[in-house]
Amino acid sequence: MACYVAADFTSSHPLEYQVMVAQLTIFFFHAEDILEHKPEVLRRLQLNIATGQPCGDPVLDWYARELTPRLWQHFDPLVANMIVIACYDFINGIGIESLTKDVELHPEAPNFPDWLRFKTGLSPMYSLLALARTSDRKLPTGGFEKFVQVIPDVIVFTNIVNDVISFYKELLAGETGNYIDMRAQNDKVSVLIALRNVADEGIRVRERVLAALADEPEYRANFEVYAKGITRFHTSSPRYRMMELFGSL
C-alpha cells in the first residue's frame, strides 16, 4: 500500500523521490501496528533515539538510523526538520487518540478535534512532500518560501479528504471518536450534517490553495496532481470500501 500512496500522492515527482515517500509511509503503517501490540515501544521512541538506544523494533531502528538522516541530503534543513517533527507528532497523536477514543468531547474544549487531527493525519509531512518542485535539484531547497504560506491549507485539505472518505468504513465498523463525530458534537449537529459541512470546507480550501499558487504554476500543478492522487487513492483502495457505494467509477 505504501507504493500506491507514493505513486498517487507524488506522481509528478521522480522515481527516487517516490521511493522515499513510500519508505516514510511504511514507517507510519508499521507504527500503527506497533501501537496495537507494543505501545510502550512507541512511547519511548523519541527517548531511545535521543539517547542512542535501540528502538525496540527493527523497522523503527531502520527509520531512526538510516531513513531519517537521508532527509537532510535531499531537503532544506527547515523542511527536513518539519518532516521529522511530523513523524514524531504522529506517534504522539495516535497515542493520544487511543487514550481518548471513548471520551466525550468537553463543550469547553472546542479546538481539541482540530488539534488532534493535525497530529494524527500525516498531513504535515505529505503536504511538504507533495509540493516539492521536481525541477529543484534538492527538491524544496531554495523554493520553500514560494509555497510555505499554503501549507496550512494543504494540511487541512489532506485531513478532510481522509476524514470524509474514511467515514463510511468507520461507520460500518461501529467506530466512534473520529473527527466527524467530534465535529458533530462540537457543532451540535448530526454526523451526516457534519460530514457535509466538512466536505464543503474541503472544496473551499482546495480553491484557496489553487488561487494562492496562481503565480507559481509548477507548485500549483504539483498540488493539483496531489489533490487528484490522494482522492484516487482513498476512493480506489479496498480499505475505504467506497466501491460498495459507487462501484468502479
PDB file of C-alpha atoms in Angstrom:
ATOM      1  CA  MET A   1       0.000   0.000   0.000  1.00  0.00           C
ATOM      2  CA  ALA A   2       2.900   2.368   0.660  1.00  0.00           C
ATOM      3  CA  CYS A   3       3.840   2.177  -3.022  1.00  0.00           C
ATOM      4  CA  TYR A   4       0.303   3.146  -4.030  1.00  0.00           C
ATOM      5  CA  VAL A   5       0.457   6.115  -1.666  1.00  0.00           C
ATOM      6  CA  ALA A   6       3.731   7.308  -3.166  1.00  0.00           C
ATOM      7  CA  ALA A   7       2.585   6.807  -6.754  1.00  0.00           C
ATOM      8  CA  ASP A   8      -0.754   8.554  -6.242  1.00  0.00           C
ATOM      9  CA  PHE A   9       0.389  11.389  -3.981  1.00  0.00           C
ATOM     10  CA  THR A  10       3.609  12.315  -5.830  1.00  0.00           C
ATOM     11  CA  SER A  11       3.188  11.022  -9.381  1.00  0.00           C
ATOM     12  CA  SER A  12       4.673  14.246 -10.796  1.00  0.00           C
ATOM     13  CA  HIS A  13       7.969  13.589  -8.996  1.00  0.00           C
ATOM     14  CA  PRO A  14      10.957  11.396  -9.941  1.00  0.00           C
ATOM     15  CA  LEU A  15      11.008   7.699  -9.033  1.00  0.00           C
ATOM     16  CA  GLU A  16      13.762   8.164  -6.442  1.00  0.00           C
ATOM     17  CA  TYR A  17      11.563  10.702  -4.696  1.00  0.00           C
ATOM     18  CA  GLN A  18       8.556   8.381  -4.759  1.00  0.00           C
ATOM     19  CA  VAL A  19      10.651   5.606  -3.194  1.00  0.00           C
ATOM     20  CA  MET A  20      11.479   7.901  -0.280  1.00  0.00           C
ATOM     21  CA  VAL A  21       7.786   8.757   0.161  1.00  0.00           C
ATOM     22  CA  ALA A  22       6.934   5.038   0.147  1.00  0.00           C
ATOM     23  CA  GLN A  23       9.583   4.341   2.787  1.00  0.00           C
ATOM     24  CA  LEU A  24       8.246   7.079   5.060  1.00  0.00           C
ATOM     25  CA  THR A  25       4.747   5.677   4.583  1.00  0.00           C
ATOM     26  CA  ILE A  26       5.922   2.193   5.606  1.00  0.00           C
ATOM     27  CA  PHE A  27       7.084   3.706   8.888  1.00  0.00           C
ATOM     28  CA  PHE A  28       3.616   5.122   9.580  1.00  0.00           C
ATOM     29  CA  PHE A  29       1.757   1.919   8.767  1.00  0.00           C
ATOM     30  CA  HIS A  30       4.155  -0.039  10.947  1.00  0.00           C
ATOM     31  CA  ALA A  31       3.818   2.438  13.810  1.00  0.00           C
ATOM     32  CA  GLU A  32       0.048   1.937  13.846  1.00  0.00           C
ATOM     33  CA  ASP A  33       0.556  -1.828  14.074  1.00  0.00           C
ATOM     34  CA  ILE A  34       3.041  -1.405  16.929  1.00  0.00           C
ATOM     35  CA  LEU A  35       0.606   0.780  18.857  1.00  0.00           C
ATOM     36  CA  GLU A  36      -1.831  -2.121  18.970  1.00  0.00           C
ATOM     37  CA  HIS A  37       0.694  -4.722  20.129  1.00  0.00           C
ATOM     38  CA  LYS A  38       3.640  -2.869  21.723  1.00  0.00           C
ATOM     39  CA  PRO A  39       2.508   0.635  22.736  1.00  0.00           C
ATOM     40  CA  GLU A  40       5.411   1.133  25.144  1.00  0.00           C
ATOM     41  CA  VAL A  41       7.859   0.896  22.234  1.00  0.00           C
ATOM     42  CA  LEU A  42       6.244   3.952  20.648  1.00  0.00           C
ATOM     43  CA  ARG A  43       6.050   5.870  23.908  1.00  0.00           C
ATOM     44  CA  ARG A  44       9.812   5.500  24.344  1.00  0.00           C
ATOM     45  CA  LEU A  45      10.752   6.038  20.691  1.00  0.00           C
ATOM     46  CA  GLN A  46      11.909   9.640  20.956  1.00  0.00           C
ATOM     47  CA  LEU A  47      13.786   8.975  24.202  1.00  0.00           C
ATOM     48  CA  ASN A  48      15.580   5.998  22.673  1.00  0.00           C
ATOM     49  CA  ILE A  49      16.534   7.985  19.575  1.00  0.00           C
ATOM     50  CA  ALA A  50      17.728  10.950  21.651  1.00  0.00           C
ATOM     51  CA  THR A  51      19.909   8.743  23.867  1.00  0.00           C
ATOM     52  CA  GLY A  52      21.178   6.488  21.072  1.00  0.00           C
ATOM     53  CA  GLN A  53      19.452   3.400  22.433  1.00  0.00           C
ATOM     54  CA  PRO A  54      17.852   0.628  20.342  1.00  0.00           C
ATOM     55  CA  CYS A  55      14.248   1.469  19.491  1.00  0.00           C
ATOM     56  CA  GLY A  56      12.902  -1.953  20.408  1.00  0.00           C
ATOM     57  CA  ASP A  57      11.767  -2.738  16.875  1.00  0.00           C
ATOM     58  CA  PRO A  58      13.829  -3.356  13.702  1.00  0.00           C
ATOM     59  CA  VAL A  59      11.689  -1.117  11.463  1.00  0.00           C
ATOM     60  CA  LEU A  60      11.896   1.744  13.946  1.00  0.00           C
ATOM     61  CA  ASP A  61      15.663   1.248  14.173  1.00  0.00           C
ATOM     62  CA  TRP A  62      15.850   1.439  10.355  1.00  0.00           C
ATOM     63  CA  TYR A  63      13.748   4.594  10.365  1.00  0.00           C
ATOM     64  CA  ALA A  64      15.863   6.312  13.023  1.00  0.00           C
ATOM     65  CA  ARG A  65      19.350   5.251  11.883  1.00  0.00           C
ATOM     66  CA  GLU A  66      19.018   5.036   8.088  1.00  0.00           C
ATOM     67  CA  LEU A  67      15.937   6.732   6.666  1.00  0.00           C
ATOM     68  CA  THR A  68      15.723   9.889   8.760  1.00  0.00           C
ATOM     69  CA  PRO A  69      19.339  11.059   8.244  1.00  0.00           C
ATOM     70  CA  ARG A  70      18.846  10.858   4.465  1.00  0.00           C
ATOM     71  CA  LEU A  71      16.205  13.581   4.583  1.00  0.00           C
ATOM     72  CA  TRP A  72      18.848  16.268   5.124  1.00  0.00           C
ATOM     73  CA  GLN A  73      20.619  15.110   1.966  1.00  0.00           C
ATOM     74  CA  HIS A  74      17.561  15.989  -0.109  1.00  0.00           C
ATOM     75  CA  PHE A  75      15.751  18.785   1.685  1.00  0.00           C
ATOM     76  CA  ASP A  76      16.356  22.231   3.006  1.00  0.00           C
ATOM     77  CA  PRO A  77      17.160  21.799   6.734  1.00  0.00           C
ATOM     78  CA  LEU A  78      13.914  23.504   7.753  1.00  0.00           C
ATOM     79  CA  VAL A  79      11.865  21.152   5.603  1.00  0.00           C
ATOM     80  CA  ALA A  80      13.743  18.067   6.821  1.00  0.00           C
ATOM     81  CA  ASN A  81      13.216  19.214  10.411  1.00  0.00           C
ATOM     82  CA  MET A  82       9.493  19.656   9.803  1.00  0.00           C
ATOM     83  CA  ILE A  83       9.134  16.203   8.245  1.00  0.00           C
ATOM     84  CA  VAL A  84      10.822  14.545  11.235  1.00  0.00           C
ATOM     85  CA  ILE A  85       8.723  16.547  13.702  1.00  0.00           C
ATOM     86  CA  ALA A  86       5.605  15.477  11.783  1.00  0.00           C
ATOM     87  CA  CYS A  87       6.652  11.842  12.220  1.00  0.00           C
ATOM     88  CA  TYR A  88       7.096  12.300  15.960  1.00  0.00           C
ATOM     89  CA  ASP A  89       3.833  14.221  16.205  1.00  0.00           C
ATOM     90  CA  PHE A  90       2.071  11.320  14.506  1.00  0.00           C
ATOM     91  CA  ILE A  91       3.438   8.925  17.125  1.00  0.00           C
ATOM     92  CA  ASN A  92       2.202  11.196  19.914  1.00  0.00           C
ATOM     93  CA  GLY A  93      -1.117  11.773  18.165  1.00  0.00           C
ATOM     94  CA  ILE A  94      -2.095   8.143  17.729  1.00  0.00           C
ATOM     95  CA  GLY A  95      -1.135   7.560  21.359  1.00  0.00           C
ATOM     96  CA  ILE A  96      -3.433  10.381  22.475  1.00  0.00           C
ATOM     97  CA  GLU A  97      -6.171   9.128  20.148  1.00  0.00           C
ATOM     98  CA  SER A  98      -6.050   5.670  21.716  1.00  0.00           C
ATOM     99  CA  LEU A  99      -6.487   7.228  25.167  1.00  0.00           C
ATOM    100  CA  THR A 100      -9.407   9.479  24.221  1.00  0.00           C
ATOM    101  CA  LYS A 101     -11.354   7.450  21.639  1.00  0.00           C
ATOM    102  CA  ASP A 102     -14.196   6.699  24.082  1.00  0.00           C
ATOM    103  CA  VAL A 103     -14.159  10.076  25.823  1.00  0.00           C
ATOM    104  CA  GLU A 104     -16.949  12.539  25.061  1.00  0.00           C
ATOM    105  CA  LEU A 105     -15.757  15.902  23.819  1.00  0.00           C
ATOM    106  CA  HIS A 106     -15.962  18.552  26.540  1.00  0.00           C
ATOM    107  CA  PRO A 107     -18.114  21.517  25.451  1.00  0.00           C
ATOM    108  CA  GLU A 108     -15.436  23.930  26.660  1.00  0.00           C
ATOM    109  CA  ALA A 109     -12.687  22.264  24.589  1.00  0.00           C
ATOM    110  CA  PRO A 110     -13.832  23.087  21.031  1.00  0.00           C
ATOM    111  CA  ASN A 111     -10.354  23.121  19.488  1.00  0.00           C
ATOM    112  CA  PHE A 112      -9.412  19.610  20.573  1.00  0.00           C
ATOM    113  CA  PRO A 113     -10.659  17.822  17.392  1.00  0.00           C
ATOM    114  CA  ASP A 114      -8.603  20.013  15.043  1.00  0.00           C
ATOM    115  CA  TRP A 115      -5.537  19.854  17.283  1.00  0.00           C
ATOM    116  CA  LEU A 116      -5.647  16.059  17.461  1.00  0.00           C
ATOM    117  CA  ARG A 117      -6.381  15.771  13.742  1.00  0.00           C
ATOM    118  CA  PHE A 118      -3.303  17.829  12.972  1.00  0.00           C
ATOM    119  CA  LYS A 119      -1.188  15.297  14.838  1.00  0.00           C
ATOM    120  CA  THR A 120      -2.722  12.061  13.559  1.00  0.00           C
ATOM    121  CA  GLY A 121      -3.307  12.836   9.898  1.00  0.00           C
ATOM    122  CA  LEU A 122       0.239  12.601   8.484  1.00  0.00           C
ATOM    123  CA  SER A 123      -0.798  15.691   6.563  1.00  0.00           C
ATOM    124  CA  PRO A 124       2.049  17.969   7.737  1.00  0.00           C
ATOM    125  CA  MET A 125       4.542  15.592   6.129  1.00  0.00           C
ATOM    126  CA  TYR A 126       2.616  14.757   2.964  1.00  0.00           C
ATOM    127  CA  SER A 127       1.829  18.436   2.362  1.00  0.00           C
ATOM    128  CA  LEU A 128       5.534  19.214   2.224  1.00  0.00           C
ATOM    129  CA  LEU A 129       6.371  16.201   0.087  1.00  0.00           C
ATOM    130  CA  ALA A 130       3.579  16.866  -2.397  1.00  0.00           C
ATOM    131  CA  LEU A 131       4.533  20.439  -3.220  1.00  0.00           C
ATOM    132  CA  ALA A 132       8.258  19.942  -3.767  1.00  0.00           C
ATOM    133  CA  ARG A 133       9.220  21.239  -7.184  1.00  0.00           C
ATOM    134  CA  THR A 134      10.514  18.459  -9.420  1.00  0.00           C
ATOM    135  CA  SER A 135      12.987  20.754 -11.182  1.00  0.00           C
ATOM    136  CA  ASP A 136      14.729  21.678  -7.933  1.00  0.00           C
ATOM    137  CA  ARG A 137      17.902  19.633  -7.631  1.00  0.00           C
ATOM    138  CA  LYS A 138      17.406  19.444  -3.877  1.00  0.00           C
ATOM    139  CA  LEU A 139      13.616  19.324  -4.071  1.00  0.00           C
ATOM    140  CA  PRO A 140      12.155  22.157  -1.944  1.00  0.00           C
ATOM    141  CA  THR A 141      15.565  23.728  -1.237  1.00  0.00           C
ATOM    142  CA  GLY A 142      15.512  27.296  -2.458  1.00  0.00           C
ATOM    143  CA  GLY A 143      11.790  27.237  -3.210  1.00  0.00           C
ATOM    144  CA  PHE A 144      10.189  26.644   0.169  1.00  0.00           C
ATOM    145  CA  GLU A 145       9.336  30.308   0.669  1.00  0.00           C
ATOM    146  CA  LYS A 146       7.240  30.221  -2.512  1.00  0.00           C
ATOM    147  CA  PHE A 147       4.725  27.727  -1.157  1.00  0.00           C
ATOM    148  CA  VAL A 148       5.134  27.789   2.627  1.00  0.00           C
ATOM    149  CA  GLN A 149       2.073  30.006   3.132  1.00  0.00           C
ATOM    150  CA  VAL A 150      -0.287  27.428   1.623  1.00  0.00           C
ATOM    151  CA  ILE A 151       0.988  24.552   3.761  1.00  0.00           C
ATOM    152  CA  PRO A 152      -1.657  25.094   6.499  1.00  0.00           C
ATOM    153  CA  ASP A 153      -4.450  24.817   3.930  1.00  0.00           C
ATOM    154  CA  VAL A 154      -2.870  21.807   2.210  1.00  0.00           C
ATOM    155  CA  ILE A 155      -2.743  20.147   5.638  1.00  0.00           C
ATOM    156  CA  VAL A 156      -6.437  20.883   6.202  1.00  0.00           C
ATOM    157  CA  PHE A 157      -7.325  19.624   2.710  1.00  0.00           C
ATOM    158  CA  THR A 158      -5.401  16.396   3.276  1.00  0.00           C
ATOM    159  CA  ASN A 159      -7.138  15.745   6.577  1.00  0.00           C
ATOM    160  CA  ILE A 160     -10.565  16.463   5.130  1.00  0.00           C
ATOM    161  CA  VAL A 161     -10.134  14.052   2.225  1.00  0.00           C
ATOM    162  CA  ASN A 162      -9.195  11.296   4.659  1.00  0.00           C
ATOM    163  CA  ASP A 163     -11.925  12.156   7.174  1.00  0.00           C
ATOM    164  CA  VAL A 164     -14.729  12.293   4.618  1.00  0.00           C
ATOM    165  CA  ILE A 165     -13.755   9.174   2.700  1.00  0.00           C
ATOM    166  CA  SER A 166     -12.906   7.182   5.853  1.00  0.00           C
ATOM    167  CA  PHE A 167     -16.277   7.908   7.419  1.00  0.00           C
ATOM    168  CA  TYR A 168     -18.148   5.124   5.606  1.00  0.00           C
ATOM    169  CA  LYS A 169     -15.803   2.319   6.667  1.00  0.00           C
ATOM    170  CA  GLU A 170     -15.665   3.660  10.217  1.00  0.00           C
ATOM    171  CA  LEU A 171     -19.454   3.833  10.342  1.00  0.00           C
ATOM    172  CA  LEU A 172     -19.736   0.210   9.204  1.00  0.00           C
ATOM    173  CA  ALA A 173     -17.157  -0.842  11.798  1.00  0.00           C
ATOM    174  CA  GLY A 174     -19.024   0.948  14.577  1.00  0.00           C
ATOM    175  CA  GLU A 175     -16.032   3.166  15.286  1.00  0.00           C
ATOM    176  CA  THR A 176     -16.626   6.342  17.252  1.00  0.00           C
ATOM    177  CA  GLY A 177     -14.481   9.242  18.349  1.00  0.00           C
ATOM    178  CA  ASN A 178     -13.289  10.123  14.845  1.00  0.00           C
ATOM    179  CA  TYR A 179     -13.055  13.686  13.588  1.00  0.00           C
ATOM    180  CA  ILE A 180     -16.547  13.736  12.032  1.00  0.00           C
ATOM    181  CA  ASP A 181     -18.073  12.507  15.305  1.00  0.00           C
ATOM    182  CA  MET A 182     -16.217  15.149  17.283  1.00  0.00           C
ATOM    183  CA  ARG A 183     -17.222  17.879  14.837  1.00  0.00           C
ATOM    184  CA  ALA A 184     -20.860  16.815  15.129  1.00  0.00           C
ATOM    185  CA  GLN A 185     -20.625  17.051  18.930  1.00  0.00           C
ATOM    186  CA  ASN A 186     -18.803  20.347  18.763  1.00  0.00           C
ATOM    187  CA  ASP A 187     -21.205  21.930  16.247  1.00  0.00           C
ATOM    188  CA  LYS A 188     -24.292  20.301  17.819  1.00  0.00           C
ATOM    189  CA  VAL A 189     -25.454  18.774  14.528  1.00  0.00           C
ATOM    190  CA  SER A 190     -25.968  15.236  13.229  1.00  0.00           C
ATOM    191  CA  VAL A 191     -22.978  13.312  11.914  1.00  0.00           C
ATOM    192  CA  LEU A 192     -24.365  13.493   8.363  1.00  0.00           C
ATOM    193  CA  ILE A 193     -24.615  17.271   8.507  1.00  0.00           C
ATOM    194  CA  ALA A 194     -21.121  17.416   9.991  1.00  0.00           C
ATOM    195  CA  LEU A 195     -19.889  15.190   7.161  1.00  0.00           C
ATOM    196  CA  ARG A 196     -21.420  17.510   4.562  1.00  0.00           C
ATOM    197  CA  ASN A 197     -20.028  20.612   6.252  1.00  0.00           C
ATOM    198  CA  VAL A 198     -16.521  19.167   6.392  1.00  0.00           C
ATOM    199  CA  ALA A 199     -16.697  18.088   2.732  1.00  0.00           C
ATOM    200  CA  ASP A 200     -17.777  21.599   1.721  1.00  0.00           C
ATOM    201  CA  GLU A 201     -14.870  23.032   3.700  1.00  0.00           C
ATOM    202  CA  GLY A 202     -12.523  20.783   1.738  1.00  0.00           C
ATOM    203  CA  ILE A 203     -13.804  22.161  -1.566  1.00  0.00           C
ATOM    204  CA  ARG A 204     -13.288  25.740  -0.397  1.00  0.00           C
ATOM    205  CA  VAL A 205      -9.804  25.004   0.910  1.00  0.00           C
ATOM    206  CA  ARG A 206      -8.773  23.421  -2.396  1.00  0.00           C
ATOM    207  CA  GLU A 207      -9.894  26.503  -4.319  1.00  0.00           C
ATOM    208  CA  ARG A 208      -7.990  28.727  -1.898  1.00  0.00           C
ATOM    209  CA  VAL A 209      -4.742  26.813  -2.413  1.00  0.00           C
ATOM    210  CA  LEU A 210      -5.085  26.978  -6.193  1.00  0.00           C
ATOM    211  CA  ALA A 211      -5.703  30.728  -6.026  1.00  0.00           C
ATOM    212  CA  ALA A 212      -2.733  31.299  -3.718  1.00  0.00           C
ATOM    213  CA  LEU A 213      -0.437  29.397  -6.098  1.00  0.00           C
ATOM    214  CA  ALA A 214      -1.691  31.147  -9.236  1.00  0.00           C
ATOM    215  CA  ASP A 215       1.700  32.791  -9.801  1.00  0.00           C
ATOM    216  CA  GLU A 216       3.661  29.576  -9.136  1.00  0.00           C
ATOM    217  CA  PRO A 217       2.463  27.245 -11.919  1.00  0.00           C
ATOM    218  CA  GLU A 218       4.767  24.327 -11.112  1.00  0.00           C
ATOM    219  CA  TYR A 219       3.828  24.249  -7.438  1.00  0.00           C
ATOM    220  CA  ARG A 220       0.186  24.713  -8.437  1.00  0.00           C
ATOM    221  CA  ALA A 221       0.451  21.776 -10.835  1.00  0.00           C
ATOM    222  CA  ASN A 222       2.029  19.642  -8.119  1.00  0.00           C
ATOM    223  CA  PHE A 223      -0.853  20.431  -5.785  1.00  0.00           C
ATOM    224  CA  GLU A 224      -3.397  19.556  -8.472  1.00  0.00           C
ATOM    225  CA  VAL A 225      -1.677  16.210  -9.042  1.00  0.00           C
ATOM    226  CA  TYR A 226      -1.628  15.624  -5.286  1.00  0.00           C
ATOM    227  CA  ALA A 227      -5.302  16.564  -4.829  1.00  0.00           C
ATOM    228  CA  LYS A 228      -6.372  14.165  -7.572  1.00  0.00           C
ATOM    229  CA  GLY A 229      -3.990  11.455  -6.408  1.00  0.00           C
ATOM    230  CA  ILE A 230      -4.984  11.468  -2.746  1.00  0.00           C
ATOM    231  CA  THR A 231      -8.645  11.330  -3.758  1.00  0.00           C
ATOM    232  CA  ARG A 232      -7.996   8.476  -6.182  1.00  0.00           C
ATOM    233  CA  PHE A 233      -6.037   6.547  -3.561  1.00  0.00           C
ATOM    234  CA  HIS A 234      -8.786   6.806  -0.968  1.00  0.00           C
ATOM    235  CA  THR A 235     -11.650   6.020  -3.337  1.00  0.00           C
ATOM    236  CA  SER A 236      -9.959   3.069  -5.057  1.00  0.00           C
ATOM    237  CA  SER A 237      -8.416   1.367  -2.010  1.00  0.00           C
ATOM    238  CA  PRO A 238     -10.459  -1.577  -0.647  1.00  0.00           C
ATOM    239  CA  ARG A 239      -9.593  -0.274   2.829  1.00  0.00           C
ATOM    240  CA  TYR A 240     -12.130   2.549   2.488  1.00  0.00           C
ATOM    241  CA  ARG A 241     -14.892   0.437   0.854  1.00  0.00           C
ATOM    242  CA  MET A 242     -16.035   3.197  -1.491  1.00  0.00           C
ATOM    243  CA  MET A 243     -16.750   0.738  -4.292  1.00  0.00           C
ATOM    244  CA  GLU A 244     -19.574  -0.666  -2.188  1.00  0.00           C
ATOM    245  CA  LEU A 245     -21.271   2.701  -2.605  1.00  0.00           C
ATOM    246  CA  PHE A 246     -20.328   3.703  -6.121  1.00  0.00           C
ATOM    247  CA  GLY A 247     -18.912   0.643  -7.848  1.00  0.00           C
ATOM    248  CA  SER A 248     -15.978   1.059 -10.212  1.00  0.00           C
ATOM    249  CA  LEU A 249     -16.004   4.699 -11.328  1.00  0.00           C
TER     250      LEU A 249
END
